[in-house]
Coordinates of C-alpha atoms in Angstrom, one line a residue:
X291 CA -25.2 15.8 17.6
X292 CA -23.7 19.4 17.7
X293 CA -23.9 20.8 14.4
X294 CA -21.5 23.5 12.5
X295 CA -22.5 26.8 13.4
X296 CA -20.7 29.9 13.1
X297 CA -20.0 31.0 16.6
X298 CA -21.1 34.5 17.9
X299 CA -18.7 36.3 20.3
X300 CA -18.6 40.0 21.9
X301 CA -16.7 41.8 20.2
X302 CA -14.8 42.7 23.4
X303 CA -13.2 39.4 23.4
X304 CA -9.5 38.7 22.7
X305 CA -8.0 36.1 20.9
X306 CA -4.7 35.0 21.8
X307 CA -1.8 33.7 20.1
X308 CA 0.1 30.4 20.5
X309 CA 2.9 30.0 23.0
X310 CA 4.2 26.1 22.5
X311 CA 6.9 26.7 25.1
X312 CA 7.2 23.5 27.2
X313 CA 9.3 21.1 29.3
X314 CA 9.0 18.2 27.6
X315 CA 8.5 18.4 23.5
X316 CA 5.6 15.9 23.4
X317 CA 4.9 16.8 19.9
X318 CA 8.2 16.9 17.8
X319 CA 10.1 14.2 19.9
X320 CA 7.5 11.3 20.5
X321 CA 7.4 8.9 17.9
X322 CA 4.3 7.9 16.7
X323 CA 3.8 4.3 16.6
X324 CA 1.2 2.0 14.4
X325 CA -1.6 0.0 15.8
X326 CA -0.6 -3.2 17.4
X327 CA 3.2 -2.4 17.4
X328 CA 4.9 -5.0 19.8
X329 CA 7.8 -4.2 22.1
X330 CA 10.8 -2.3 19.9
X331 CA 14.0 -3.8 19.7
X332 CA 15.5 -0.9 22.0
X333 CA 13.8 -2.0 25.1
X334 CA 15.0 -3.6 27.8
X335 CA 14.2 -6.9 29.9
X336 CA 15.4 -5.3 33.2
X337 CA 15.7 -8.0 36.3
X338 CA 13.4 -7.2 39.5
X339 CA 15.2 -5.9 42.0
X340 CA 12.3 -5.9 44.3
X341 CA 11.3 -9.6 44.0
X342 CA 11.6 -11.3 47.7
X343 CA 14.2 -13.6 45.8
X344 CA 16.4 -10.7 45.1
X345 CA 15.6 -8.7 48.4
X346 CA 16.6 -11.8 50.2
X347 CA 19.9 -12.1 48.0
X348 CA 20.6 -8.3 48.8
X349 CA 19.7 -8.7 52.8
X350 CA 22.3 -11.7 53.0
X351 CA 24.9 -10.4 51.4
X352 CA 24.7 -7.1 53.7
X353 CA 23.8 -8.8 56.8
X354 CA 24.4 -12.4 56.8
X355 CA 27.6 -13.3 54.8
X356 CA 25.4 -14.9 52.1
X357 CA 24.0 -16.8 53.8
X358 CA 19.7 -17.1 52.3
X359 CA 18.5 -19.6 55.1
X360 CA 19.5 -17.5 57.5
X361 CA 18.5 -14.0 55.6
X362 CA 14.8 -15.6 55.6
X363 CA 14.8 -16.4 59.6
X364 CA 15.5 -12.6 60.4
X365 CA 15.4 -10.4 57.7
X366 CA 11.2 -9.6 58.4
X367 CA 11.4 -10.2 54.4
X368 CA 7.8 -11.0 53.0
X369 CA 5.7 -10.4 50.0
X370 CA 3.9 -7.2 50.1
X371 CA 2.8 -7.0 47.0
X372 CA 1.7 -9.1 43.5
X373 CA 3.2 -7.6 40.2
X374 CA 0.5 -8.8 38.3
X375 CA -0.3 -9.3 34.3
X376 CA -4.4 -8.8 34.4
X377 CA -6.1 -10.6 31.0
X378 CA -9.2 -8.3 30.1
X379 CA -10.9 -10.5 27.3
X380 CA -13.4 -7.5 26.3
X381 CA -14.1 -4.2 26.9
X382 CA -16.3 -5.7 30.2
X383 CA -13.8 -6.6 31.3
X384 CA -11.4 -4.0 30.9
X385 CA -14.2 -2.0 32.8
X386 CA -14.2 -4.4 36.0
X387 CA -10.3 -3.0 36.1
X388 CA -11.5 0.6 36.3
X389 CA -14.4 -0.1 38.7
X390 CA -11.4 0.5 41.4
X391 CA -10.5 4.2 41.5
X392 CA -7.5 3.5 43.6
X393 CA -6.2 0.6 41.7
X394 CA -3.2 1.8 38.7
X395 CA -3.0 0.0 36.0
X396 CA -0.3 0.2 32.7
X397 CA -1.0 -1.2 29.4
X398 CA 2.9 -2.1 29.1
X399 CA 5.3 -4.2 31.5
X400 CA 6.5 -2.6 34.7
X401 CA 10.3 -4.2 34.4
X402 CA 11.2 -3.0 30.7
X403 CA 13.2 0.1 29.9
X404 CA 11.6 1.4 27.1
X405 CA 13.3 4.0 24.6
X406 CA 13.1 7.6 25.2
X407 CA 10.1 8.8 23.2
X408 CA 8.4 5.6 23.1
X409 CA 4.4 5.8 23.0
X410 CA 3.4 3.2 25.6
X411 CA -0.3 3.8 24.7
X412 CA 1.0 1.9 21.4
X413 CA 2.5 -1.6 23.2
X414 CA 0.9 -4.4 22.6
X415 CA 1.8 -8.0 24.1
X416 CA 2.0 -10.7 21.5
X417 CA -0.9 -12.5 20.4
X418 CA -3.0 -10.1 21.3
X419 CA -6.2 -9.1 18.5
X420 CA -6.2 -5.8 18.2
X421 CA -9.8 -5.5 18.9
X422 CA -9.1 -6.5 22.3
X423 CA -7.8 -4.9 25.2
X424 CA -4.5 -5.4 26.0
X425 CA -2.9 -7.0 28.8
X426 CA -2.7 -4.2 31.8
X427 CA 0.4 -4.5 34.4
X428 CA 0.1 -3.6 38.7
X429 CA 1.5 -4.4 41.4
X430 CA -1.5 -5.1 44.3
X431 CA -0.9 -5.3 47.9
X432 CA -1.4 -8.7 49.5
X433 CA -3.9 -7.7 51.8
X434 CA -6.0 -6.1 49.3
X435 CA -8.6 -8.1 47.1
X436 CA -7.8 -9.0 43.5
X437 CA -10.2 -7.9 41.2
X438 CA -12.7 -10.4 38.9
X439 CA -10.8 -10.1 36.6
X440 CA -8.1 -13.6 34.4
X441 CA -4.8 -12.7 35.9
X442 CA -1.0 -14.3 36.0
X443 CA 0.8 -13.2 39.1
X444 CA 4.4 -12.6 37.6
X445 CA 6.2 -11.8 40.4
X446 CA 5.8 -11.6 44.8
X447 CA 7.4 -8.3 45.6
X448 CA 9.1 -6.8 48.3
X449 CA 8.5 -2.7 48.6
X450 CA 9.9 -1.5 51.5
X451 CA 10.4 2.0 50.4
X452 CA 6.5 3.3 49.0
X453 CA 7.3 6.5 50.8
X454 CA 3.9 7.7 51.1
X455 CA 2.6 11.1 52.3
X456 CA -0.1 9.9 54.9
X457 CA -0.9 12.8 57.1
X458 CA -2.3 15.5 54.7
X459 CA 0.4 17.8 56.0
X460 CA 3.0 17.0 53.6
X461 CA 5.0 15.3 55.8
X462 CA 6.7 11.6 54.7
X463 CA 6.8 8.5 57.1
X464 CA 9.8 7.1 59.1
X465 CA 12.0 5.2 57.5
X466 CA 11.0 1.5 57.6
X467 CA 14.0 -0.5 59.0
X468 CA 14.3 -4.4 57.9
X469 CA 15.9 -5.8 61.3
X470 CA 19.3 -3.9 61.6
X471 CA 19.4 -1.9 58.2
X472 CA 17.5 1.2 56.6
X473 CA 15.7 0.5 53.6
X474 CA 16.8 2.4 51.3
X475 CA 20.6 0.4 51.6
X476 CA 18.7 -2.5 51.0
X477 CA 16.8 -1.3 47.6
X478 CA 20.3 0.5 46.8
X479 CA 22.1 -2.9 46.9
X480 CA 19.3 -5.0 45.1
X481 CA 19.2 -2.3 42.2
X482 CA 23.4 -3.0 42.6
X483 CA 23.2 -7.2 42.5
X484 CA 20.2 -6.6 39.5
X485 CA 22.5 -4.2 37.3
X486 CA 19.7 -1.4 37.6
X487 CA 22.0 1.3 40.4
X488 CA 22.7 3.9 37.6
X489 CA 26.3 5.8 38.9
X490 CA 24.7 9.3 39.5
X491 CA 22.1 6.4 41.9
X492 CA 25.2 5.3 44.6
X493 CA 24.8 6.5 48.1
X494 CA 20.9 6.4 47.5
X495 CA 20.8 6.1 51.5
X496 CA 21.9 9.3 52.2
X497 CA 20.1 11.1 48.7
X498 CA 17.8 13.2 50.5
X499 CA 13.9 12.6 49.3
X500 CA 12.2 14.6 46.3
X501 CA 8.3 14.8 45.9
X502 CA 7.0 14.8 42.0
X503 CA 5.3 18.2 41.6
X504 CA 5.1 20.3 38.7
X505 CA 2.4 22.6 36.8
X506 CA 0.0 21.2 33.6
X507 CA -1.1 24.2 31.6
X508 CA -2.6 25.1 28.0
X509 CA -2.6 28.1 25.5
X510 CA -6.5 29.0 25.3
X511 CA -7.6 31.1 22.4
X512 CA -9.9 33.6 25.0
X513 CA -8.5 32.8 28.4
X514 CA -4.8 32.5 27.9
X515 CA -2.3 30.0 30.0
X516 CA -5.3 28.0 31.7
X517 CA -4.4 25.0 34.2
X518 CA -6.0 21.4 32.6
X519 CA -8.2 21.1 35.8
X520 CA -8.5 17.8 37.0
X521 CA -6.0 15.6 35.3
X522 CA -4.1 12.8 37.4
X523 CA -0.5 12.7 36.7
X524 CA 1.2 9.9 37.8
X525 CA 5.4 9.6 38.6
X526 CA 6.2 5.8 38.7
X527 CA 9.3 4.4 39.9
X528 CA 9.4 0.3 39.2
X529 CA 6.5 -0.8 41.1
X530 CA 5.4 2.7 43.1
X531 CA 3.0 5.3 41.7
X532 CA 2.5 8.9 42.8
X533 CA -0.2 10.6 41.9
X534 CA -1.2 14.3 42.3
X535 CA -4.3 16.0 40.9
X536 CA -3.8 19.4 38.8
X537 CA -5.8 22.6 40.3
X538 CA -7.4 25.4 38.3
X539 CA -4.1 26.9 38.1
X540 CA -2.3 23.8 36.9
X541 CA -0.2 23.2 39.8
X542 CA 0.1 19.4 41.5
X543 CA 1.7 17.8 43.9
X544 CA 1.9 13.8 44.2
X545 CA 1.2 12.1 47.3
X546 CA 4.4 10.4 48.0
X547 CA 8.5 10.9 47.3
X548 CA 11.6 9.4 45.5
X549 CA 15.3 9.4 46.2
X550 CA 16.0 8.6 42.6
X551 CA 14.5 9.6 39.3
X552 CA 10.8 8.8 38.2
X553 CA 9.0 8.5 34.8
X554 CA 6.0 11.1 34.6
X555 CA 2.9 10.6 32.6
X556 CA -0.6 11.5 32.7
X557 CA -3.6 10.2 31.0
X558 CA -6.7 12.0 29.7
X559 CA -9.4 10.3 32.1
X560 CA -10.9 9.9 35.3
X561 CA -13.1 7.5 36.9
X562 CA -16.2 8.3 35.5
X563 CA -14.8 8.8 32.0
X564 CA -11.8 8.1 29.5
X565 CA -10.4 10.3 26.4
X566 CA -9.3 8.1 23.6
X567 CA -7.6 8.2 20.6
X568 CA -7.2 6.4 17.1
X569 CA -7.1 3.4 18.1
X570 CA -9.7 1.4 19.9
X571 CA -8.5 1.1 23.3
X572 CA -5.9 3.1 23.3
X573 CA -6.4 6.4 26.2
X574 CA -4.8 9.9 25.0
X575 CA -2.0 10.3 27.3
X576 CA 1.3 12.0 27.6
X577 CA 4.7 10.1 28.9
X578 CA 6.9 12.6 30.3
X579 CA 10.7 11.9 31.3
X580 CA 12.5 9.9 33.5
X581 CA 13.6 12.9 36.1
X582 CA 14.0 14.1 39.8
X583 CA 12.3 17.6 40.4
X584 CA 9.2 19.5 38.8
X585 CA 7.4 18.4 35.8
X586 CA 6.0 21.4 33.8
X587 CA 4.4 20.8 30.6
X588 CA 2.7 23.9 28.6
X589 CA 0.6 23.0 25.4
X590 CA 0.1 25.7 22.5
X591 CA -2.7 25.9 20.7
X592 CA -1.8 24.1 17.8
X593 CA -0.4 20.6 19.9
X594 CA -3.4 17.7 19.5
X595 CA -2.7 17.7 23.8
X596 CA -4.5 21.1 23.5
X597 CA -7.8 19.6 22.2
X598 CA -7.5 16.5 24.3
X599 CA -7.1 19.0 27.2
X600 CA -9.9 21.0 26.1
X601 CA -12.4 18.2 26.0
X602 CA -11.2 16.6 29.3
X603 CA -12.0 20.2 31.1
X604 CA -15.2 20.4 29.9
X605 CA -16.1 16.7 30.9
X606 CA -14.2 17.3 33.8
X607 CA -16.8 20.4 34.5
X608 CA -19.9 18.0 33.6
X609 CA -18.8 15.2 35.9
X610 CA -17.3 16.9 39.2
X611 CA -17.7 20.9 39.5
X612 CA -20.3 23.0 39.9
X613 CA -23.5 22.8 36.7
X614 CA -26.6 24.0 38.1
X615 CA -28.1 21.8 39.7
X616 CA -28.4 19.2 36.4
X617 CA -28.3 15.8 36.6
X618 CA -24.6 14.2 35.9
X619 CA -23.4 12.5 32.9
X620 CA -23.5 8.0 33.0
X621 CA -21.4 7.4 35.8
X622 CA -19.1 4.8 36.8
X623 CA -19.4 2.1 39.6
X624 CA -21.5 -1.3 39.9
X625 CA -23.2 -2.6 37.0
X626 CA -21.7 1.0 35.6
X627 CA -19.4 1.8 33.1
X628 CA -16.9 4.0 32.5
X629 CA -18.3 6.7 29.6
X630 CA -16.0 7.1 26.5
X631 CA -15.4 9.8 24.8
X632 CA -13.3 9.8 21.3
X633 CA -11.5 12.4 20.3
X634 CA -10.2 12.4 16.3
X635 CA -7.7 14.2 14.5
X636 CA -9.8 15.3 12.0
X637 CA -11.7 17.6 9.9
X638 CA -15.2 16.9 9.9
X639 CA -17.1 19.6 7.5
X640 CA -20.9 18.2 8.6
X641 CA -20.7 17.9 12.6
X642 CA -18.2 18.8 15.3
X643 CA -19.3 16.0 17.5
X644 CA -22.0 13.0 18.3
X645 CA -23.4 11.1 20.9
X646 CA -24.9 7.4 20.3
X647 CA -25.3 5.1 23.0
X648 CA -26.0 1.9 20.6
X649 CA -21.6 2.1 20.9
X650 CA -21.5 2.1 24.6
X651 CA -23.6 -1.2 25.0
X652 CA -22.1 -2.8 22.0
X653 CA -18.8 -2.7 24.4
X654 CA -16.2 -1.6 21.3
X655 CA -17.0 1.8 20.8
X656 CA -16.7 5.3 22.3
X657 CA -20.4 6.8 23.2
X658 CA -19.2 10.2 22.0
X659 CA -16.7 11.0 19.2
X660 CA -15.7 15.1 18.9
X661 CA -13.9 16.0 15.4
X662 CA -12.5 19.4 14.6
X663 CA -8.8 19.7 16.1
X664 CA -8.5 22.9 14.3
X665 CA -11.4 24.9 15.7
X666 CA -11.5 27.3 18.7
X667 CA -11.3 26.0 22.0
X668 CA -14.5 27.1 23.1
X669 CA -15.8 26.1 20.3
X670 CA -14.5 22.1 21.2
X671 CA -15.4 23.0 24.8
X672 CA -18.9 23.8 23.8
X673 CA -19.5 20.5 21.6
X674 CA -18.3 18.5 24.3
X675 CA -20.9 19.7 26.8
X676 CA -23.2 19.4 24.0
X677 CA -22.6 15.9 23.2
X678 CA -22.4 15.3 27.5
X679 CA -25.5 16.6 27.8
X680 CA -27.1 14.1 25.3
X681 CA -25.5 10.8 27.2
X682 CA -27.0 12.6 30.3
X683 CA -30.5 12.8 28.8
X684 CA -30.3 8.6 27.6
X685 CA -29.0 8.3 31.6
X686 CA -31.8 9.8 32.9
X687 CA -34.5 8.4 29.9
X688 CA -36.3 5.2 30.8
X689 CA -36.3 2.0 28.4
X690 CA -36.5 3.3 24.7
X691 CA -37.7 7.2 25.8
X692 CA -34.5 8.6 24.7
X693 CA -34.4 6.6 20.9
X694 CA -37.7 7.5 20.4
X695 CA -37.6 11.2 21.9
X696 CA -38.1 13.8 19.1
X697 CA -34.6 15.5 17.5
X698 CA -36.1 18.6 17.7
X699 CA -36.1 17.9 21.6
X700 CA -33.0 16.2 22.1
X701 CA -31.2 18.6 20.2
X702 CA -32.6 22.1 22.1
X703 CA -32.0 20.5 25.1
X704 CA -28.4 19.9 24.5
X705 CA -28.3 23.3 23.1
X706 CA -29.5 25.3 26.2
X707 CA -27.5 23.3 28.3
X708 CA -24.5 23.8 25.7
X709 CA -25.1 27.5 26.2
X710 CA -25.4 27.8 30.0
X711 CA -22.3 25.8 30.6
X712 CA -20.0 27.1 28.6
X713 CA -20.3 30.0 29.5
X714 CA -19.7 29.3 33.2
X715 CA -15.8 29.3 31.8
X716 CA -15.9 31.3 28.2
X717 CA -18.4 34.2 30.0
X718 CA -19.8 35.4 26.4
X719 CA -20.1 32.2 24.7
X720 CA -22.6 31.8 22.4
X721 CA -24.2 29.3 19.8
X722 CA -26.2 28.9 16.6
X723 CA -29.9 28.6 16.7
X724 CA -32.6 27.2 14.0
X725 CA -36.7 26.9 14.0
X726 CA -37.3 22.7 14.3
X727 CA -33.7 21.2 15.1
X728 CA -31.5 23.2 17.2
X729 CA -33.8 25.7 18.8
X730 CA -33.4 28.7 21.3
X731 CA -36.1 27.8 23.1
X732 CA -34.3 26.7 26.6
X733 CA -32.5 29.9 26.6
X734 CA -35.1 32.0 25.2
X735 CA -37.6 30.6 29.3
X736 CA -34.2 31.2 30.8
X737 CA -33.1 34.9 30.3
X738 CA -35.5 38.3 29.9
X739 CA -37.7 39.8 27.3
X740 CA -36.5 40.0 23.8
X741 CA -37.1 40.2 20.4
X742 CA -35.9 37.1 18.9
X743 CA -34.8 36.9 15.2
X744 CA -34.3 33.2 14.0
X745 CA -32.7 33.4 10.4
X746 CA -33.3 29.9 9.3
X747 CA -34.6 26.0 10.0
X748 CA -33.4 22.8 9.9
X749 CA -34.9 19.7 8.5
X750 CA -33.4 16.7 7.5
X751 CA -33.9 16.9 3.7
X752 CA -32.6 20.8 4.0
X753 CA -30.5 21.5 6.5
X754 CA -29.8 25.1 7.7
X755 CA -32.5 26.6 5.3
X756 CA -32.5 30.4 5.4
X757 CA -35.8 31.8 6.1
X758 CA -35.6 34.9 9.0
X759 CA -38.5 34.9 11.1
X760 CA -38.7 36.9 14.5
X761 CA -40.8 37.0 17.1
X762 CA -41.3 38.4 21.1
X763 CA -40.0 36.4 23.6
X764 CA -42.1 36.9 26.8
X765 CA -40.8 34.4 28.5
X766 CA -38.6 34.0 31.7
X767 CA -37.4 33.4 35.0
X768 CA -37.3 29.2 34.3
X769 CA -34.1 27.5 35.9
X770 CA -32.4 24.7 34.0
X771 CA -33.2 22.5 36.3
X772 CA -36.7 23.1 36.3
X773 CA -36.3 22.5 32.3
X774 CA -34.3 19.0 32.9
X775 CA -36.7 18.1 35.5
X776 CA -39.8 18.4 33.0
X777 CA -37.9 16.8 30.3
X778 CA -38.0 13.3 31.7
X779 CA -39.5 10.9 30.1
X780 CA -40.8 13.5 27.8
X781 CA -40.7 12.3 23.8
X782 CA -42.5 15.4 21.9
X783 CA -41.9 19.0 22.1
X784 CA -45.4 19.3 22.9
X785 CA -45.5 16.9 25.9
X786 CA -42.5 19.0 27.2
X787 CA -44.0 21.9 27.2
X788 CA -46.9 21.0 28.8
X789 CA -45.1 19.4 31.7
X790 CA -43.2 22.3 32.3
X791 CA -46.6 24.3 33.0
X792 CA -47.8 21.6 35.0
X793 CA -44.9 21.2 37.2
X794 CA -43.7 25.2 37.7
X795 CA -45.5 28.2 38.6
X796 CA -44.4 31.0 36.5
X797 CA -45.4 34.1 35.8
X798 CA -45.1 34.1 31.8
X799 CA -46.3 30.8 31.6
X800 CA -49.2 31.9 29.6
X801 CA -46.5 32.8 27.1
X802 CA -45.0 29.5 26.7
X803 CA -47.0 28.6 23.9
X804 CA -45.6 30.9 21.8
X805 CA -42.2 30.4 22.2
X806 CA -42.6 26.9 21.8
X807 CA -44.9 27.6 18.8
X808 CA -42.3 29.7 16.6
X809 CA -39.6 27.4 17.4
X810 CA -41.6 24.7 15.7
X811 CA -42.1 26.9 12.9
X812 CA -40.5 26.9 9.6

């Protein structure tokens, strides 16, 4: 659990101002939808203009004088893909689905127009509890296995046009030609015979090709317009996705191309972990617009897409850049899960964030929740590598270790590591410290000499009791790694100190006893 603390800064840092300029005005023009809401009355059944019935219809009427029979012997026409409905009964399920980080999935129907401004993460298909998950849409290639998962195909496709970019050079693929025409007059005259060919949309054959590309940034109180590192925006055009991952300077670029107009979106997760919101299943995300050229989308520091964004960077840091050496967070894969992380629009006035497995295995609940929209970003940033490096400490426990480990120990760990994290990205970042809860002691056997002053202790019954005690820290040259390693399996503060002298050779061991002495001190 990461406590309230009044964070401690260098005076040499600058706070910086909001800047909500942006492309697309996620916060004033999305409207926010209840729980469970089913499909509004503005959307619209669309017909498939890719199903190998209508391809067929489209390929006769351009080639063979309408003549289907005949469109079937020569056309080459075939199912390539399934447009699927998958039926995830549980949240088990649901996490079979993710087990696949190539596979895209969308909790709402890939043939409905919905209304501009229209939360998607809100649609729900009928019947469906709202403690469940909700039915999730794809369209899988025929050649590629289905996953264990209750499904209804809905539809065989026919995609002849999934302009992919293949060769890492940027460079797009032939055109594919269906026995005597391009592909791209075919799709135009299915979108035609279907009612989907929009007027601006005629003459699609000779549109020239457009790749989705844009730039994700946010307004950071210390560091200024920051890239969201690491999110995966898709652009979706009826059944084909392009996706493209954002750099440390927020640009991306997707890994195919359009002639016509895609719908943007990105969601707050990866494949080892998920950002949610409110509701139960329901992932923090951001639909974009329904556009050809560049996405850009800029978050000031007041938008909730600025705290989702600052949490996903730091988990994004935990699970897949650079952290000393540690151990990672729970990680998806095989008898895995995906770890959940639960972000709430909230003021919480007794803890910024908390970490408790017990909802992981129960299957409905998020193992980490963070509270505190309003705070500084580094301050969010910090609590969310504080609560990581909890769910990394249960990973790495055995049986019961981690439930029966000492607070004092759980907590100073996730402290230290809190520390030398953060301020790999916010370089003078620095947190609270108490004698017997939230203790300095891993950064006290990382860093120099000192005179430590400690101006209060925590216990249960009186938290944050002021009481300043000081005392000199002779102590250093541990790594973190070294303290992780020793850790394991380790339930007392005692037992962990003793199996950091038995595993290290260290100079100032002989001091270690004191450190861990005053630290356990009221």
């Amino acid at each position: 659990m990461k406590k309230i603390f009044l964070g401690i800064l260098a005076t040499g840092l600058l706070v910086l101002g909001s800047c909500d300029n942006k492309d697309w005005t996620e916060d004033s023009s999305a409207t926010t939808n209840a729980i469970g809401q089913r499909l509004p009355d503005e959307a619209v059944q669309l017909q498939n203009p890719y199903s190998v019935a209508n391809m067929l219809q489209a390929y006769a009427d351009l080639r063979t004088g309408g003549d289907i029979e005949r469109a079937k012997e020569i056309s080459g026409i075939t199912t390539t893909h399934f447009y699927v409905k998958f039926k995830p009964e549980n949240e088990d399920t649901m996490d079979l689905l993710k087990q696949d980080s190539t596979l895209v999935v969308y909790n709402y129907p890939l043939d409905v127009a919905f209304p501009e401004g229209y939360d998607t993460s809100s649609y729900r298909d009928e019947g469906i509890p709202d403690d469940q998950p909700g039915f999730q849409y794809a369209a899988i290639p025929v050649n590629r296995p289905m996953p264990d998962v209750q499904h209804e195909i809905l539809a065989e496709l026919f995609i002849p046009d999934e302009d992919k970019i293949v060769d890492g050079k940027g460079e797009v693929p032939s055109p594919v030609q269906i026995n005597g025409i391009s592909a791209e007059e075919l799709v135009e005259h299915s979108l035609l015979l279907t009612g989907n060919l929009e007027p601006e949309e005629r003459g699609l054959a000779s549109r020239s090709k457009w790749r989705p590309a844009g730039r994700i940034t946010m307004q950071d109180d210390l560091l200024g317009t920051i890239g969201v590192e690491g999110l995966k925006v898709e652009a979706r055009r009826w059944f084909t996705t392009h996706v493209g991952f954002v750099n440390s300077a927020g640009y991306y670029s997707c890994d195919g191309t359009f002639r016509n107009p895609a719908n943007y979106s990105y969601k707050y997760e990866r494949y080892d972990f998920e950002i949610r919101k409110g509701w139960l299943f329901s992932t923090a995300k951001l639909d974009g617009p329904k556009k050809t050229g560049n996405w850009d989308v800029h978050h000031g520091t007041t938008s909730i897409h600025s705290f989702y964004s600052t949490i996903f960077r730091a988990a994004h840091h935990y699970y897949y850049k650079n952290i000393l050496g540690l151990r990672r967070p729970p990680q998806n894969g095989f008898w895995k899960t995906q770890l959940k992380i639960k972000a709430i629009n909230e003021v919480n006035t007794d803890f910024d964030g908390n970490a408790n497995p017990a909802r992981r295995f129960l299957g409905l609940g998020s193992h980490i929740h963070i509270y505190n929209p309003q705070n500084n970003r580094f301050d969010t940033y910090g609590t969310t590598i504080h609560e990581l490096t909890h769910a990394s400490h249960w990973s790495m426990s055995s049986g019961s270790n981690f439930t029966n480990t000492e607070k004092i120990v759980k907590e100073s760990w996730a402290r230290g590591v809190e520390r030398s994290l953060t301020r790999m990205v916010y370089t003078n970042y620095e947190t609270g410290y108490n004698r017997l809860r939230y203790t300095g002691m891993v950064h006290d056997a990382l860093d120099g000499f000192k005179t430590r002053i400690s101006t209060s202790y925590y216990t249960d019954s009186n938290p944050f009791t002021p009481l300043t005690r000081s005392y000199q820290d002779q102590v250093s040259g541990y790594t973190i790694r070294q303290m992780e390693d020793a850790l394991q399996n380790q339930k007392t503060w005692n037992a962990w100190r003793d199996k950091i002298k038995s595993m290290f050779v260290n100079s100032t061991e002989n001091n270690l006893d004191a450190t861990f002495t005053f630290w356990n001190t009221q």
